[in-house]
Coordinates of C-alpha atoms in Angstrom, one line a residue:
Chain A
M1 CA 135.6 64.4 17.0
N2 CA 138.2 61.9 15.3
L3 CA 139.1 59.1 18.6
L4 CA 141.3 57.9 14.7
P5 CA 144.8 59.5 16.0
V6 CA 144.3 57.4 19.0
K7 CA 145.6 54.6 16.6
S8 CA 146.7 56.2 14.3
S9 CA 149.5 58.3 15.5
F10 CA 150.8 55.0 17.8
L11 CA 151.7 54.6 14.5
A12 CA 153.7 57.5 13.4
S13 CA 156.4 56.8 15.4
C14 CA 156.3 52.9 14.7
A15 CA 155.9 52.1 11.4
A16 CA 159.5 51.6 11.0
I17 CA 158.6 49.0 12.6
A18 CA 155.8 47.7 11.9
L19 CA 157.5 47.3 8.3
M20 CA 160.6 45.7 9.5
V21 CA 158.0 43.4 10.8
T22 CA 156.0 43.1 8.0
V23 CA 159.0 41.7 5.8
S24 CA 160.4 39.4 8.3
A25 CA 157.2 37.9 8.5
C26 CA 157.7 37.0 5.3
G27 CA 155.3 38.7 3.5
T28 CA 153.0 35.9 5.1
P29 CA 149.9 39.1 6.8
S30 CA 149.0 41.4 3.6
K31 CA 148.2 44.5 6.0
T32 CA 150.8 46.5 7.6
G33 CA 149.1 47.2 11.1
T34 CA 148.0 50.4 12.7
T35 CA 148.0 49.7 16.0
A36 CA 150.9 50.1 18.7
G37 CA 154.5 48.5 18.6
A38 CA 156.4 48.7 22.7
E39 CA 157.3 51.3 23.6
T40 CA 160.8 52.8 23.6
G41 CA 161.3 53.4 27.2
A42 CA 160.7 49.2 29.2
A43 CA 158.3 49.1 31.1
P44 CA 158.6 49.3 35.0
S45 CA 158.7 45.4 36.0
G46 CA 154.8 44.2 37.5
Q47 CA 155.1 42.6 41.3
P48 CA 154.3 39.6 41.8
G49 CA 151.5 38.4 40.7
G50 CA 149.4 34.9 42.2
E51 CA 151.9 32.6 42.8
G52 CA 152.9 30.0 39.9
A53 CA 151.3 32.6 37.1
M54 CA 153.9 34.2 37.0
S55 CA 155.5 32.9 34.0
Q56 CA 152.4 32.8 32.0
E57 CA 151.4 35.9 32.7
A58 CA 154.9 36.9 31.7
M59 CA 154.6 35.3 28.3
A60 CA 151.5 37.4 28.4
R61 CA 152.8 40.5 28.6
E62 CA 155.3 40.3 26.8
K63 CA 152.6 39.2 23.7
L64 CA 150.7 42.2 24.5
E65 CA 153.8 44.5 24.0
A66 CA 154.9 43.5 21.1
P67 CA 155.2 45.0 18.2
S68 CA 151.8 44.0 16.6
M69 CA 150.1 44.3 13.4
E70 CA 146.2 44.5 11.1
V71 CA 146.5 40.9 9.4
A72 CA 143.0 41.1 6.5
D73 CA 142.5 36.9 7.1
L74 CA 141.3 38.4 10.6
Q75 CA 138.5 40.2 10.4
D76 CA 136.1 41.7 13.3
V77 CA 132.8 39.6 15.1
N78 CA 130.2 42.3 17.1
F79 CA 128.4 41.9 19.9
D80 CA 124.9 43.0 21.3
F81 CA 124.7 45.9 23.4
D82 CA 125.8 45.9 26.5
K83 CA 125.8 41.4 26.0
S84 CA 129.1 39.9 24.8
D85 CA 128.0 36.3 23.6
I86 CA 129.1 35.3 20.4
R87 CA 126.5 36.6 18.1
S88 CA 125.5 33.8 15.0
D89 CA 126.8 35.4 12.3
A90 CA 130.0 36.1 14.0
R91 CA 130.6 31.8 14.4
D92 CA 131.0 32.0 10.9
I93 CA 134.0 35.2 11.4
L94 CA 134.9 33.2 14.0
G95 CA 135.6 30.1 12.3
K96 CA 137.9 31.1 9.7
N97 CA 139.9 32.9 12.3
A98 CA 140.3 30.0 14.0
D99 CA 141.8 28.0 10.3
W100 CA 143.9 31.6 9.7
I101 CA 145.7 30.9 13.3
T102 CA 146.2 28.1 13.6
A103 CA 147.8 27.8 9.8
H104 CA 150.4 30.3 11.3
P105 CA 151.7 29.4 14.6
E106 CA 154.3 31.6 14.1
Y107 CA 151.9 34.5 15.3
S108 CA 150.7 35.0 18.4
V109 CA 146.9 37.1 18.3
Q110 CA 145.5 39.8 20.9
I111 CA 142.2 40.3 20.9
E112 CA 141.2 43.6 21.5
G113 CA 137.2 44.6 23.3
H114 CA 135.8 47.2 22.6
C115 CA 132.2 48.4 23.0
D116 CA 130.1 52.0 21.8
E117 CA 130.2 54.8 24.4
R118 CA 126.8 54.3 25.8
G119 CA 127.7 53.8 29.3
T120 CA 130.2 54.7 31.9
A121 CA 134.0 54.1 30.8
E122 CA 134.4 52.5 34.2
Y123 CA 131.3 49.0 33.2
N124 CA 132.7 49.4 29.7
L125 CA 135.9 48.7 30.6
A126 CA 134.9 45.6 32.3
L127 CA 132.8 44.2 29.0
G128 CA 135.7 45.1 26.7
E129 CA 137.2 42.7 28.8
R130 CA 134.3 40.1 28.6
R131 CA 134.3 40.5 24.8
A132 CA 137.8 39.2 24.3
N133 CA 137.9 37.0 26.6
S134 CA 133.7 35.4 25.0
V135 CA 136.1 36.0 21.8
K136 CA 139.1 33.9 22.9
N137 CA 137.1 31.1 24.8
Y138 CA 135.7 30.3 21.4
L139 CA 138.8 30.0 19.5
A140 CA 140.2 27.5 22.0
Q141 CA 137.4 25.6 21.7
M142 CA 137.3 25.3 17.9
G143 CA 141.1 24.3 18.8
V144 CA 143.0 27.2 18.9
D145 CA 146.0 26.9 21.9
S146 CA 145.0 29.2 23.9
N147 CA 148.6 30.3 25.0
R148 CA 148.8 32.2 21.7
L149 CA 145.5 34.1 22.0
V150 CA 146.2 37.2 24.4
T151 CA 142.8 39.6 25.3
I152 CA 142.6 43.1 26.4
S153 CA 139.7 45.9 26.6
Y154 CA 139.9 49.6 25.5
G155 CA 136.4 49.8 26.5
E156 CA 134.3 52.8 25.0
E157 CA 138.0 54.5 24.2
L158 CA 139.1 53.5 20.4
P159 CA 135.5 53.9 19.0
L160 CA 136.2 52.6 15.5
D161 CA 132.7 55.7 14.0
P162 CA 133.1 58.1 16.4
G163 CA 129.2 58.5 15.0
H164 CA 126.8 58.8 18.2
D165 CA 124.1 57.2 16.2
D166 CA 122.9 53.3 16.5
A167 CA 124.9 52.7 12.8
A168 CA 128.1 53.8 14.7
W169 CA 127.3 51.7 17.5
A170 CA 126.8 48.7 16.4
K171 CA 130.4 49.0 14.6
N172 CA 131.9 49.9 17.5
R173 CA 130.4 47.1 19.3
R174 CA 133.6 44.4 18.3
A175 CA 136.6 42.7 19.0
H176 CA 139.5 42.5 16.9
F177 CA 142.5 41.5 16.1
L178 CA 146.2 41.8 15.5
V179 CA 148.9 39.7 15.5
V180 CA 152.3 39.4 17.1
K181 CA 155.3 37.3 16.4
T182 CA 155.9 34.0 18.7
P183 CA 158.4 35.0 21.1
R184 CA 161.2 32.1 20.5
Chain B
M1 CA 156.2 74.5 33.0
S2 CA 159.5 75.0 34.4
R3 CA 158.0 78.6 35.9
K4 CA 155.3 77.2 37.3
I5 CA 157.0 73.7 39.5
K6 CA 159.6 77.3 40.1
C7 CA 156.9 78.4 42.0
I8 CA 154.8 75.3 44.2
A9 CA 158.4 74.7 45.5
V10 CA 159.2 78.1 46.9
A11 CA 155.7 77.2 47.9
L12 CA 156.1 75.1 50.2
L13 CA 158.7 76.2 51.4
A14 CA 157.7 79.0 52.3
P15 CA 153.7 79.0 52.8
L16 CA 151.5 81.6 53.3
V17 CA 152.8 84.1 56.6
M18 CA 148.8 85.3 57.1
C19 CA 149.4 88.1 59.5
G20 CA 146.7 88.0 62.6
G21 CA 143.2 88.7 62.5
M22 CA 142.3 92.7 62.5
A23 CA 139.0 92.3 63.9
G24 CA 139.7 91.9 67.4
A25 CA 136.9 89.7 70.0
Q26 CA 134.9 88.6 67.3
P27 CA 133.0 85.3 67.7
A28 CA 135.0 82.7 66.6
V29 CA 131.7 81.6 64.4
Y30 CA 128.9 84.4 63.0
M31 CA 126.0 82.1 62.2
G32 CA 127.2 78.5 63.6
T33 CA 126.6 75.5 61.0
Q34 CA 123.2 76.1 59.8
R35 CA 122.7 76.2 56.8
V36 CA 120.9 79.1 55.4
E37 CA 118.2 78.0 53.0
S38 CA 115.5 80.5 53.1
R39 CA 117.5 83.7 52.6
M40 CA 120.7 84.4 50.9
I41 CA 123.6 86.0 53.1
E42 CA 123.6 89.0 50.4
V43 CA 128.2 89.9 49.6
A44 CA 129.8 92.5 47.8
V45 CA 133.2 91.8 46.5
P46 CA 134.1 95.0 44.7
E47 CA 137.5 94.6 42.4
F48 CA 140.6 95.2 45.3
L49 CA 142.3 98.7 44.5
V50 CA 146.4 97.5 43.8
S51 CA 148.8 99.8 44.8
G52 CA 150.8 100.5 41.5
E53 CA 150.4 99.1 38.3
D54 CA 148.4 96.1 37.8
P55 CA 149.8 94.1 34.8
E56 CA 148.3 90.9 35.6
G57 CA 145.4 92.9 36.6
W58 CA 144.8 91.4 40.4
G59 CA 142.3 93.8 40.9
A60 CA 139.6 92.2 39.0
Q61 CA 140.7 88.5 39.0
S62 CA 141.1 89.1 43.4
A63 CA 137.7 90.2 42.4
R64 CA 136.3 87.8 40.3
I65 CA 137.7 83.7 42.0
I66 CA 136.3 85.1 45.1
N67 CA 132.7 85.8 44.2
F68 CA 133.0 82.8 42.5
D69 CA 133.9 81.3 45.4
L70 CA 131.5 82.7 47.7
G71 CA 128.9 82.4 45.2
V72 CA 129.7 78.4 44.6
S73 CA 129.7 77.9 48.6
G74 CA 126.1 78.4 48.8
Y75 CA 126.3 80.4 51.3
F76 CA 126.0 83.4 49.3
K77 CA 124.4 85.7 47.1
V78 CA 126.8 87.9 45.2
M79 CA 127.3 90.0 43.0
E80 CA 129.0 90.2 40.3
N81 CA 127.1 94.0 38.0
Y82 CA 131.1 95.0 37.8
D83 CA 129.8 98.3 36.8
F84 CA 127.6 99.0 39.6
L85 CA 130.6 98.4 42.3
R86 CA 132.7 100.3 40.3
Q87 CA 130.6 103.4 40.4
A88 CA 129.6 102.6 44.7
T89 CA 134.1 103.0 44.5
Q90 CA 134.4 105.8 43.2
R91 CA 131.5 106.9 45.5
D92 CA 133.2 106.0 49.1
M93 CA 136.8 107.5 46.9
A94 CA 135.5 110.9 46.8
S95 CA 133.9 110.9 49.9
G96 CA 137.1 109.2 51.2
Q97 CA 134.2 107.3 53.7
I98 CA 132.4 103.4 53.1
M99 CA 129.0 105.2 51.7
F100 CA 127.3 102.1 54.0
E101 CA 123.8 103.2 52.8
E102 CA 124.9 103.1 48.8
W103 CA 126.4 99.0 49.6
R104 CA 123.3 98.0 51.1
T105 CA 121.4 98.5 47.7
L106 CA 124.1 96.3 45.7
A107 CA 123.8 93.9 48.7
S108 CA 122.5 93.4 52.2
N109 CA 125.1 92.4 54.8
F110 CA 128.5 92.7 53.1
L111 CA 131.5 94.0 52.0
V112 CA 134.9 92.7 51.1
K113 CA 137.3 95.6 50.4
G114 CA 140.7 94.7 49.2
V115 CA 143.9 95.8 49.4
I116 CA 146.9 94.3 47.0
T117 CA 150.2 95.6 47.6
R118 CA 152.9 94.2 45.4
E119 CA 156.3 93.9 47.6
A120 CA 159.9 93.4 46.8
Q121 CA 161.5 90.1 45.8
G122 CA 158.6 88.9 43.6
R123 CA 156.0 89.3 46.2
L124 CA 152.4 89.9 47.4
T125 CA 150.2 92.0 50.0
L126 CA 146.9 91.7 50.5
E127 CA 144.4 93.1 52.7
A128 CA 140.9 92.1 53.1
R129 CA 138.2 94.0 55.1
V130 CA 135.0 92.6 55.0
Y131 CA 132.3 95.2 56.5
D132 CA 128.9 94.2 58.1
L133 CA 126.6 96.8 56.2
Q134 CA 124.2 96.2 58.9
T135 CA 125.9 97.3 62.2
K136 CA 128.5 98.6 59.6
K137 CA 131.2 97.4 61.4
L138 CA 134.1 95.5 60.1
F139 CA 133.0 91.5 60.4
F140 CA 136.7 90.8 60.1
A141 CA 139.9 91.7 58.6
K142 CA 142.7 89.2 57.0
R143 CA 146.8 90.6 55.6
Y144 CA 148.1 87.8 53.8
T145 CA 151.5 87.3 52.2
G146 CA 152.7 85.4 49.8
P147 CA 154.7 85.2 46.3
S148 CA 153.4 86.6 43.9
P149 CA 152.3 83.7 41.0
L150 CA 150.7 82.1 43.6
F151 CA 147.7 84.8 43.5
R152 CA 144.9 83.3 42.7
R153 CA 145.5 80.9 45.4
I154 CA 146.1 83.9 48.2
A155 CA 142.6 84.6 47.0
H156 CA 140.5 81.3 47.4
Q157 CA 142.5 81.3 50.9
F158 CA 140.7 85.0 52.4
S159 CA 137.8 83.7 50.8
D160 CA 137.6 79.8 53.0
D161 CA 138.6 82.0 55.3
F162 CA 135.9 84.8 55.3
L163 CA 133.7 81.5 54.4
N164 CA 135.3 79.2 57.6
R165 CA 134.9 82.9 60.0
F166 CA 131.1 83.2 58.7
T167 CA 129.7 79.5 58.8
G168 CA 132.5 77.4 60.8
E169 CA 132.7 75.4 58.2
Q170 CA 135.9 73.9 56.2
G171 CA 135.7 75.9 52.7
M172 CA 137.3 74.1 49.5
A173 CA 138.6 77.0 47.7
R174 CA 141.7 75.5 47.5
T175 CA 141.2 72.3 46.9
R176 CA 142.1 71.0 43.4
I177 CA 140.6 68.2 40.5
A178 CA 142.0 65.6 38.7
F179 CA 141.2 64.8 35.7
V180 CA 141.3 63.6 32.0
S181 CA 141.4 65.3 28.9
R182 CA 142.0 64.3 25.3
V183 CA 145.4 65.9 23.6
E184 CA 146.3 64.8 20.7
G185 CA 143.6 62.6 20.1
R186 CA 145.6 61.2 23.8
K187 CA 143.9 60.8 27.2
E188 CA 146.0 62.6 29.6
L189 CA 145.6 63.5 33.5
F190 CA 146.2 67.3 34.3
I191 CA 144.9 68.7 37.7
S192 CA 143.3 72.2 37.7
D193 CA 142.2 74.3 41.4
Y194 CA 138.9 73.7 41.8
D195 CA 137.2 76.9 39.9
G196 CA 139.4 75.2 36.9
A197 CA 142.5 77.7 37.5
D198 CA 145.3 76.9 36.0
A199 CA 145.2 73.4 34.6
R200 CA 148.6 71.9 33.8
Q201 CA 149.4 68.6 32.3
V202 CA 151.1 65.2 33.8
T203 CA 151.1 62.5 32.6
Q204 CA 152.9 62.6 28.2
D205 CA 152.0 59.3 28.3
R206 CA 150.8 59.5 24.4
S207 CA 148.1 56.5 24.8
I208 CA 145.9 56.5 26.9
V209 CA 144.6 57.2 30.7
L210 CA 142.3 56.9 33.0
F211 CA 140.2 56.8 35.8
P212 CA 143.0 59.3 38.5
H213 CA 141.9 59.0 41.9
I214 CA 143.7 62.2 44.5
N215 CA 144.9 60.4 48.1
P216 CA 142.8 62.0 50.1
K217 CA 145.6 62.3 52.9
N218 CA 148.8 63.1 50.5
P219 CA 147.2 65.2 47.7
G220 CA 150.6 64.8 46.0
L221 CA 150.1 61.7 45.4
L222 CA 147.4 60.1 41.9
L223 CA 146.3 56.8 41.4
F224 CA 145.8 57.1 37.5
T225 CA 145.3 54.1 34.6
T226 CA 147.1 54.0 32.3
F227 CA 147.7 51.6 29.1
R228 CA 151.2 53.3 28.3
Y229 CA 152.9 49.4 29.1
R230 CA 149.9 47.7 25.7
N231 CA 147.9 46.6 29.4
P232 CA 145.4 48.9 31.1
D233 CA 147.6 49.9 34.5
L234 CA 147.0 51.2 37.9
Y235 CA 150.3 53.0 39.2
A236 CA 150.8 56.1 41.5
L237 CA 152.5 59.1 40.2
R238 CA 154.2 61.3 42.6
L239 CA 153.3 65.7 41.6
S240 CA 156.7 66.9 42.7
D241 CA 159.1 65.2 40.4
N242 CA 156.5 63.6 38.2
T243 CA 157.7 59.7 39.1
R244 CA 155.2 56.7 39.1
Y245 CA 154.9 53.4 40.6
P246 CA 153.2 50.6 39.1
L247 CA 149.8 49.2 41.5
S248 CA 149.0 46.4 40.0
R249 CA 149.8 45.8 36.2
R250 CA 148.8 42.1 35.8
V251 CA 147.9 41.3 32.7
G252 CA 143.7 42.5 32.0
S253 CA 142.3 45.6 33.0
N254 CA 143.6 47.6 36.7
A255 CA 141.5 49.6 37.0
V256 CA 139.0 52.4 38.3
G257 CA 141.0 53.1 42.0
E258 CA 140.8 54.4 44.9
W259 CA 142.7 55.6 47.7
S260 CA 141.7 54.3 51.0
P261 CA 140.4 57.6 53.4
D262 CA 143.5 56.9 55.1
G263 CA 145.9 56.6 51.7
T264 CA 147.6 53.7 53.5
K265 CA 145.2 50.7 50.5
V266 CA 143.7 51.3 47.0
A267 CA 140.4 49.5 46.3
F268 CA 140.5 48.7 42.5
S269 CA 139.1 46.5 39.7
L270 CA 140.8 43.3 38.1
S271 CA 140.4 41.3 35.9
R272 CA 141.5 38.1 34.9
E273 CA 139.8 35.5 31.9
G274 CA 137.3 38.7 31.3
D275 CA 135.9 39.1 35.0
S276 CA 136.2 41.7 36.7
D277 CA 136.5 41.2 40.6
I278 CA 137.1 44.1 43.3
Y279 CA 140.8 44.1 45.4
T280 CA 142.6 46.0 47.9
V281 CA 146.2 46.1 47.4
N282 CA 149.3 48.2 50.1
A283 CA 150.0 51.9 49.0
D284 CA 152.9 49.7 47.9
G285 CA 151.7 48.0 45.6
T286 CA 151.7 44.7 48.0
E287 CA 149.4 42.8 50.3
P288 CA 146.8 42.1 47.3
K289 CA 143.5 40.9 48.2
R290 CA 140.2 39.7 46.3
L291 CA 136.9 40.9 47.5
T292 CA 134.3 39.9 45.1
F293 CA 133.9 36.2 43.6
E294 CA 131.1 36.7 42.2
R295 CA 131.3 35.5 37.6
S296 CA 129.7 38.7 36.9
I297 CA 131.5 42.0 36.1
E298 CA 132.3 43.9 39.7
T299 CA 133.9 47.3 39.4
S300 CA 134.3 51.2 40.1
P301 CA 135.1 50.8 44.0
A302 CA 134.3 53.5 46.4
W303 CA 135.4 53.6 50.4
S304 CA 132.9 55.2 52.9
P305 CA 135.0 57.6 54.7
D306 CA 135.7 55.6 58.0
G307 CA 137.5 52.8 56.0
Q308 CA 134.9 49.8 56.5
S309 CA 132.8 49.8 53.9
I310 CA 133.1 49.7 50.5
A311 CA 130.6 50.5 47.3
F312 CA 130.3 49.0 44.4
T313 CA 128.7 47.6 40.9
S314 CA 127.9 44.5 39.9
D315 CA 126.0 42.9 37.4
R316 CA 124.8 40.6 38.9
S317 CA 120.9 41.4 38.3
G318 CA 121.5 41.4 35.0
S319 CA 122.1 45.4 35.2
P320 CA 125.0 47.1 36.0
Q321 CA 123.8 48.0 39.9
V322 CA 124.8 49.5 43.0
Y323 CA 126.4 47.8 45.9
T324 CA 127.7 47.9 49.1
M325 CA 129.9 45.9 51.1
R326 CA 132.6 45.6 54.3
A327 CA 135.8 46.3 53.5
D328 CA 136.4 42.6 54.0
G329 CA 134.0 41.5 50.9
S330 CA 131.2 40.3 53.6
E331 CA 128.0 41.8 54.1
T332 CA 126.7 42.6 50.8
K333 CA 123.4 44.7 50.0
R334 CA 122.1 46.1 47.0
L335 CA 121.7 50.2 47.3
S336 CA 120.7 51.0 43.3
F337 CA 117.0 49.5 43.0
K338 CA 115.8 52.3 40.0
G339 CA 117.1 52.8 35.9
S340 CA 119.3 50.7 34.4
W341 CA 122.6 51.5 34.4
N342 CA 124.3 52.7 37.6
D343 CA 127.9 53.5 38.4
G344 CA 130.8 54.7 39.7
S345 CA 129.7 55.3 42.7
S346 CA 131.7 58.1 44.9
W347 CA 130.4 57.5 49.1
S348 CA 130.2 61.4 50.0
P349 CA 132.6 62.1 53.3
K350 CA 130.4 62.5 56.2
G351 CA 129.4 58.9 54.7
N352 CA 125.2 59.9 54.8
Q353 CA 125.4 60.1 50.9
I354 CA 126.9 58.0 47.8
A355 CA 126.2 59.6 44.0
F356 CA 127.1 57.9 40.9
T357 CA 126.0 57.9 37.7
S358 CA 122.4 56.9 37.0
L359 CA 120.7 55.8 34.0
L360 CA 117.0 55.8 34.9
G361 CA 115.9 57.9 31.7
A362 CA 117.2 58.5 28.1
V363 CA 120.4 59.9 29.8
F364 CA 123.1 59.6 32.9
D365 CA 122.4 62.0 35.2
I366 CA 124.2 62.4 39.1
A367 CA 121.8 60.3 41.6
V368 CA 122.5 60.4 45.0
V369 CA 120.9 57.3 47.8
N370 CA 122.3 57.7 51.9
P371 CA 123.3 54.2 51.7
A372 CA 121.2 53.3 54.5
D373 CA 118.0 53.3 52.7
P374 CA 118.1 52.1 48.8
S375 CA 114.1 54.2 48.3
S376 CA 116.2 57.9 49.2
L377 CA 117.4 57.5 45.7
R378 CA 117.3 60.9 43.3
N379 CA 118.5 62.7 40.7
L380 CA 120.8 66.0 41.3
T381 CA 120.6 66.6 37.3
N382 CA 117.9 67.3 35.5
S383 CA 118.8 65.3 32.6
V384 CA 120.0 68.1 30.4
G385 CA 123.1 66.7 28.7
S386 CA 125.1 63.7 29.7
N387 CA 126.1 63.3 33.5
E388 CA 128.5 61.7 35.1
Y389 CA 131.3 60.0 36.8
P390 CA 130.3 61.7 40.5
S391 CA 133.6 63.0 43.0
W392 CA 132.3 64.8 46.1
S393 CA 134.1 68.1 47.5
P394 CA 136.9 66.7 50.2
E395 CA 134.3 69.1 52.9
G396 CA 131.2 67.4 51.5
R397 CA 128.7 69.6 50.5
H398 CA 129.9 69.6 46.6
I399 CA 130.2 66.9 43.9
A400 CA 132.1 67.2 40.6
F401 CA 131.1 65.7 37.3
A402 CA 131.5 65.3 33.5
S403 CA 128.9 66.4 31.4
T404 CA 128.1 67.1 27.9
R405 CA 125.2 69.9 29.0
A406 CA 126.9 72.5 27.6
G407 CA 127.2 71.4 24.9
G408 CA 130.2 69.5 22.5
V409 CA 132.5 67.4 24.9
K410 CA 132.5 66.5 28.5
Q411 CA 133.6 69.5 30.5
L412 CA 133.7 69.4 34.6
F413 CA 130.8 70.9 36.6
I414 CA 130.4 71.6 40.3
I415 CA 126.8 71.3 41.8
R416 CA 125.1 71.8 45.6
A417 CA 124.7 67.8 47.0
D418 CA 121.7 69.2 48.0
G419 CA 120.2 69.8 44.8
G420 CA 120.1 73.6 45.8
G421 CA 122.4 76.9 42.7
E422 CA 123.0 75.8 39.6
A423 CA 126.1 73.7 38.5
R424 CA 128.8 75.2 37.7
K425 CA 131.2 75.1 34.5
V426 CA 134.2 75.1 35.8
T427 CA 136.6 73.3 32.9
N428 CA 136.7 75.3 28.8
L429 CA 139.3 73.3 27.4
A430 CA 140.2 71.8 23.7
G431 CA 140.7 68.7 24.5
G432 CA 137.4 68.8 27.8
A433 CA 137.3 66.6 30.7
D434 CA 136.2 63.8 32.0
H435 CA 136.3 61.5 35.1
P436 CA 136.8 64.0 38.1
S437 CA 138.5 63.2 41.4
W438 CA 138.8 66.4 43.6
G439 CA 141.1 66.4 46.2
P440 CA 142.1 68.0 49.0
S441 CA 144.4 71.2 49.6
P442 CA 147.5 70.1 48.7
E443 CA 148.8 72.4 52.4

C-alpha cells in the first residue's frame, strides 16, 4: 500500500503555490515543498479558545495553514517505540536544525510528529503530538524562539516507508520539518 | 449519487407504510428474551417470488438479506443452500400447497415465504409470511410498501419485525455503520448499512479523515476529525445536506470525539503543548471543560449509557491502559491490568461491558471487561489478524471492528458480543475500512 500519495497528491494541486513561494523566498530553501498548501476554501472560523490565548492560537493556526515547503537542511529525527525522548543521535541533527532556523528568521517552522503503524490510531495521534512537542521544547532550549515553531501530529497516518518491518517502523517514528514564510 | 439522496429524501417524507400483521391473536412474544444457546432456531428463507419482471434480482436478494440478518442475530440458524430451497419451492408450486414435511428436512422450525409486487410510481409491496414448521401454522405475516430504491431497507425491516416478534428484542437490521476508507490515497468518511451494503462516501476532504461517531439520538449527525484545514480538527456533519460545523479546532489534536448518549455533549481528546487530555463540549462546541489533568496521554473517551461515567485511555502507568471516571472527571479507576496496550474503549448500551483494543500477545484483539470487575477481562477475537476499534451495535448484542483477518487492508467485521458464532465480514472495499461507528436506524 503506497501511502505517499497523501502527500504527493496534495502536491499536485499545490505545486504551483510552492514553487512561487520558493522563488519569492530568494532561493534560500534548497528544495521545493511536498506537503499541502492552504486549502483554497476558507477554513471556518474557530470558536474561542481559552481567554487571552486567542491571538497566539490564531497566529499558530496561520502558520499551519500557510503554504509550506521542505528544506533539505532540516533533517528528520527518529524516536524509539512508544517514546518521545530526544535520542542522543537526534541531538546533533537538532543542533544543526536550530542553527538553520536561527539563521533564517524569515521562516516559521512546522514540526510534524509521526508514529509507526503499530498501536492504535487514537493513541498514536497523541504520541505524535508528544514527539513534535518534545522537539519543539528541545529547539527552544537551544535558543530558538518558540513562537516561530508550530506542531502538528499525523499519528500513524503518513508513514515515510510503507513497509511492515523494523526498518520501516524505525524510519516512520520521526519528527519532520517544514517551513512557512513568517507572516508579516 | 443525486438519485440516492433524492430517494432518502422521499423516504423521509413518506415513510414506509405498513399494513398490520395478519397473523391475528398470536402471543406478542414467542420465546421471551431468553437466549437459546444450546439449540439454534432453524429457519428456511427461500428466494421470494416476484410478480412480473425482476430486473433488479429482488427475489434472490431478499432471501440473502434476510438470511444474513437472521443468521448474524445469533438467534437463528439459516439454511443457505439455495438449490435445495429452490427445489422445495418448486414442489410447493407443483402441489399447490406448502409441503411442510419437505421443508422440515431443510429447517426444523420456521419457513419464510415472500412475494414482491411492483407497484405504480416506483413503489413495491413486499408480503412475507412466516410458518411454524412444527405446528404447520402461520406464525407471523406482514405486508410492506415503499419506494423501490428502499428495497433493501424493506427487507431489513421484515427481519427486524420477525426477530422482535420471536424474541421481544430490538433488531439491528436497519442500523448503519460510519467508517473511514481510503480514496486515492486519502482517507474519507463513509456510511453504509450495517451489512456493508449501500456504502457511500460522505466527505470529499481530499485529506485525512478519522474517528467518525454517529450521534445516538440523531443518526443523521456525525462527528469526525479532519486534517482538511491543516490541523486535526473536530467537526460535526449533517448527512441530510452535507453541511458541517466545527466543534473544536484548537491548534493541536482535536480527536476521537464521542457524542454523549443523550446527544447533547461531546467528549474528545485535545492536546495542549503535547499533553493530550479528555475534554467535553456541548453539541454546538460551547462550554469546553477539561476532565483530566495528568501529564500523561489521555485519549479515546467513551460514555457509559447513563452518561454518568467515561471510559478512557491513559498511559500514566507507563503503557496505554483503560480507565473509568465520573463524567465530571472524579473517581478515576484503572480497569485493564493485562496486556501492554489497551485503547479504544466502547461502552456497551446495556452498561455492563466495555470493549476495547487489547494487545495481550503479538497482535491486537477485541477484549471485553465488566467495568465493575477488572478480573472479567477476556478476548472476543482469537488473534487472527489485527483486530481493532470496537463499536457496539445500538441493541447491544454485537460489536463491529476493523480487522486484517481476511488478509490485505483492514475491513469491517461484526461479531456477537457473547463470543458465539463467527465474525462476519461486512465491507469489501478496495480502500479498506477502519474506525467503525455503529449507529441506530435513521428512522
